[in-house]
Amino acid sequence: AKLKPGDCEVCEKVVDKLKQSLSNEEKGNDETIEDKFVELCSTLKNKENRFCYYMGGTEDAATRRLRDLSKLIKYDMDSFLICERLNKLDSQICELKYPKKIDIRNVDLRKLKVKELKKVLSDWDESCDGCIEKDEFVKRIEELKPKYLKEEL
């Protein structure tokens, strides 16, 4: 299946950050691009850090794909096209997605998956002890809503 813009959101965002950190002169040098990528990776967390791991930009990375990345940046390709090429080398790259923010105020909780309901509770550092059924999670979130969603005056 052909990728659409946005299918590789984490990759695109990291590549954009890397490209912005490079001067035109630096974009012509593989080693400089790779050094800057490793430097950038040391500041990234969560999904973005996982992308760095897949590319070899972290110290614990199993593979090193830095040259693949630096060559594509040298050709001044669009971030989406770079990620499309990298995805052909490692399909995990485009499987990385940012977690979706759930707007608790305006969402019908009964339409969310249990996994999403659990995430809402964990984001609030709350739990639902003994909850098994979806309705129990919904009830717990409804109970906690006033505590976490104070209405703005």
Short mmCIF file of C-alpha atoms in Angstrom, two decimals:
data_model
loop_
_atom_site.label_atom_id
_atom_site.label_comp_id
_atom_site.label_asym_id
_atom_site.label_seq_id
_atom_site.Cartn_x
_atom_site.Cartn_y
_atom_site.Cartn_z
CA ALA A 1 0.00 0.00 0.00
CA LYS A 2 1.25 3.44 -0.91
CA LEU A 3 1.90 5.79 1.95
CA LYS A 4 0.00 9.03 2.32
CA PRO A 5 1.39 12.18 3.97
CA GLY A 6 0.84 11.78 7.70
CA ASP A 7 1.27 7.99 7.66
CA CYS A 8 4.83 8.45 8.96
CA GLU A 9 4.11 11.35 11.31
CA VAL A 10 6.89 10.61 13.82
CA CYS A 11 9.54 10.12 11.12
CA GLU A 12 8.48 13.27 9.27
CA LYS A 13 8.57 15.39 12.42
CA VAL A 14 12.05 14.18 13.44
CA VAL A 15 13.42 14.61 9.89
CA ASP A 16 11.95 18.15 9.81
CA LYS A 17 13.63 18.96 13.14
CA LEU A 18 16.94 17.61 11.82
CA LYS A 19 16.69 19.57 8.55
CA GLN A 20 15.93 22.79 10.46
CA SER A 21 19.01 22.29 12.64
CA LEU A 22 21.32 22.10 9.60
CA SER A 23 22.81 25.00 7.69
CA ASN A 24 22.95 24.73 3.88
CA GLU A 25 26.67 24.02 4.17
CA GLU A 26 26.12 21.23 6.71
CA LYS A 27 23.50 19.58 4.49
CA GLY A 28 26.28 18.64 2.06
CA ASN A 29 28.28 16.55 4.53
CA ASP A 30 27.21 13.02 5.52
CA GLU A 31 29.22 12.95 8.76
CA THR A 32 27.89 16.32 9.91
CA ILE A 33 24.30 15.27 9.21
CA GLU A 34 24.83 12.03 11.12
CA ASP A 35 26.47 13.80 14.08
CA LYS A 36 23.62 16.32 14.21
CA PHE A 37 21.08 13.48 14.11
CA VAL A 38 22.73 11.68 17.05
CA GLU A 39 22.86 15.01 18.91
CA LEU A 40 19.15 15.63 18.19
CA CYS A 41 18.25 12.09 19.26
CA SER A 42 19.82 12.63 22.68
CA THR A 43 17.12 15.26 23.35
CA LEU A 44 14.12 13.28 22.06
CA LYS A 45 11.75 11.11 24.08
CA ASN A 46 9.06 8.46 23.59
CA LYS A 47 8.08 7.76 19.95
CA GLU A 48 10.66 10.17 18.53
CA ASN A 49 13.41 8.44 20.51
CA ARG A 50 12.12 5.08 19.24
CA PHE A 51 12.53 6.39 15.66
CA CYS A 52 16.13 7.33 16.53
CA TYR A 53 16.64 3.81 17.86
CA TYR A 54 15.40 2.28 14.57
CA MET A 55 17.72 4.57 12.60
CA GLY A 56 20.77 3.98 14.79
CA GLY A 57 20.82 7.41 16.41
CA THR A 58 20.82 6.10 19.98
CA GLU A 59 23.67 4.42 21.83
CA ASP A 60 21.68 1.21 22.39
CA ALA A 61 20.56 0.90 18.74
CA ALA A 62 21.00 -2.51 17.13
CA THR A 63 21.32 -1.20 13.56
CA ARG A 64 22.86 1.87 11.99
CA ARG A 65 20.97 3.44 9.14
CA LEU A 66 22.47 6.90 9.53
CA ARG A 67 24.07 6.89 6.08
CA ASP A 68 20.71 6.08 4.45
CA LEU A 69 19.22 9.11 6.20
CA SER A 70 22.12 11.48 5.54
CA LYS A 71 22.19 10.65 1.81
CA LEU A 72 18.48 11.46 1.45
CA ILE A 73 18.89 14.73 3.35
CA LYS A 74 21.88 15.60 1.13
CA TYR A 75 19.60 15.26 -1.91
CA ASP A 76 17.33 17.82 -0.19
CA MET A 77 14.31 15.53 -0.45
CA ASP A 78 10.96 16.30 1.16
CA SER A 79 10.57 14.77 4.66
CA PHE A 80 7.65 12.61 3.53
CA LEU A 81 9.69 11.16 0.63
CA ILE A 82 12.65 10.54 2.95
CA CYS A 83 10.39 8.63 5.34
CA GLU A 84 8.81 6.70 2.46
CA ARG A 85 12.30 5.55 1.36
CA LEU A 86 13.38 4.72 4.92
CA ASN A 87 10.16 2.75 5.43
CA LYS A 88 11.15 0.50 2.52
CA LEU A 89 14.30 -0.38 4.49
CA ASP A 90 12.47 -0.86 7.81
CA SER A 91 8.68 -1.04 7.92
CA GLN A 92 8.64 -0.24 11.65
CA ILE A 93 9.52 3.38 10.87
CA CYS A 94 6.01 4.30 9.70
CA GLU A 95 4.32 2.20 12.37
CA LEU A 96 5.31 4.84 14.94
CA LYS A 97 2.35 7.09 15.73
CA TYR A 98 1.87 9.85 18.25
CA PRO A 99 -0.75 8.99 20.87
CA LYS A 100 -4.05 10.62 20.06
CA LYS A 101 -5.28 13.23 22.53
CA ILE A 102 -8.78 12.46 23.76
CA ASP A 103 -11.03 15.45 24.36
CA ILE A 104 -12.85 14.18 27.45
CA ARG A 105 -15.23 17.17 27.53
CA ASN A 106 -16.72 16.47 24.11
CA VAL A 107 -16.37 12.73 23.57
CA ASP A 108 -18.93 9.99 24.21
CA LEU A 109 -16.96 7.79 26.60
CA ARG A 110 -19.05 4.73 25.66
CA LYS A 111 -17.65 4.97 22.11
CA LEU A 112 -14.01 4.74 23.26
CA LYS A 113 -12.13 1.47 23.52
CA VAL A 114 -11.28 0.12 26.98
CA LYS A 115 -7.60 0.71 26.17
CA GLU A 116 -8.35 4.42 25.57
CA LEU A 117 -10.39 4.64 28.78
CA LYS A 118 -7.46 3.12 30.70
CA LYS A 119 -5.14 5.68 29.10
CA VAL A 120 -7.36 8.55 30.30
CA LEU A 121 -7.16 7.18 33.83
CA SER A 122 -3.40 6.65 33.65
CA ASP A 123 -2.91 10.21 32.30
CA TRP A 124 -4.71 11.38 35.43
CA ASP A 125 -2.60 9.04 37.63
CA GLU A 126 -5.81 7.30 38.65
CA SER A 127 -6.84 3.66 38.48
CA CYS A 128 -10.03 1.67 38.40
CA ASP A 129 -9.44 -1.21 40.80
CA GLY A 130 -11.57 -4.22 40.02
CA CYS A 131 -12.90 -2.74 36.78
CA ILE A 132 -13.44 -5.30 34.06
CA GLU A 133 -16.40 -4.10 32.00
CA LYS A 134 -16.26 -1.00 29.83
CA ASP A 135 -19.22 0.50 31.75
CA GLU A 136 -17.18 0.34 34.98
CA PHE A 137 -14.34 2.35 33.40
CA VAL A 138 -16.82 4.89 31.98
CA LYS A 139 -18.45 5.25 35.42
CA ARG A 140 -15.05 5.79 37.09
CA ILE A 141 -14.05 8.49 34.57
CA GLU A 142 -17.44 10.20 35.01
CA GLU A 143 -16.82 10.23 38.80
CA LEU A 144 -13.36 11.80 38.34
CA LYS A 145 -14.30 14.29 35.62
CA PRO A 146 -15.18 17.16 38.02
CA LYS A 147 -11.76 16.81 39.71
CA TYR A 148 -9.76 16.99 36.45
CA LEU A 149 -11.97 19.08 34.19
CA LYS A 150 -12.63 22.20 36.19
CA GLU A 151 -14.79 24.55 34.13
CA GLU A 152 -13.05 27.78 33.16
CA LEU A 153 -14.86 30.88 34.38
#
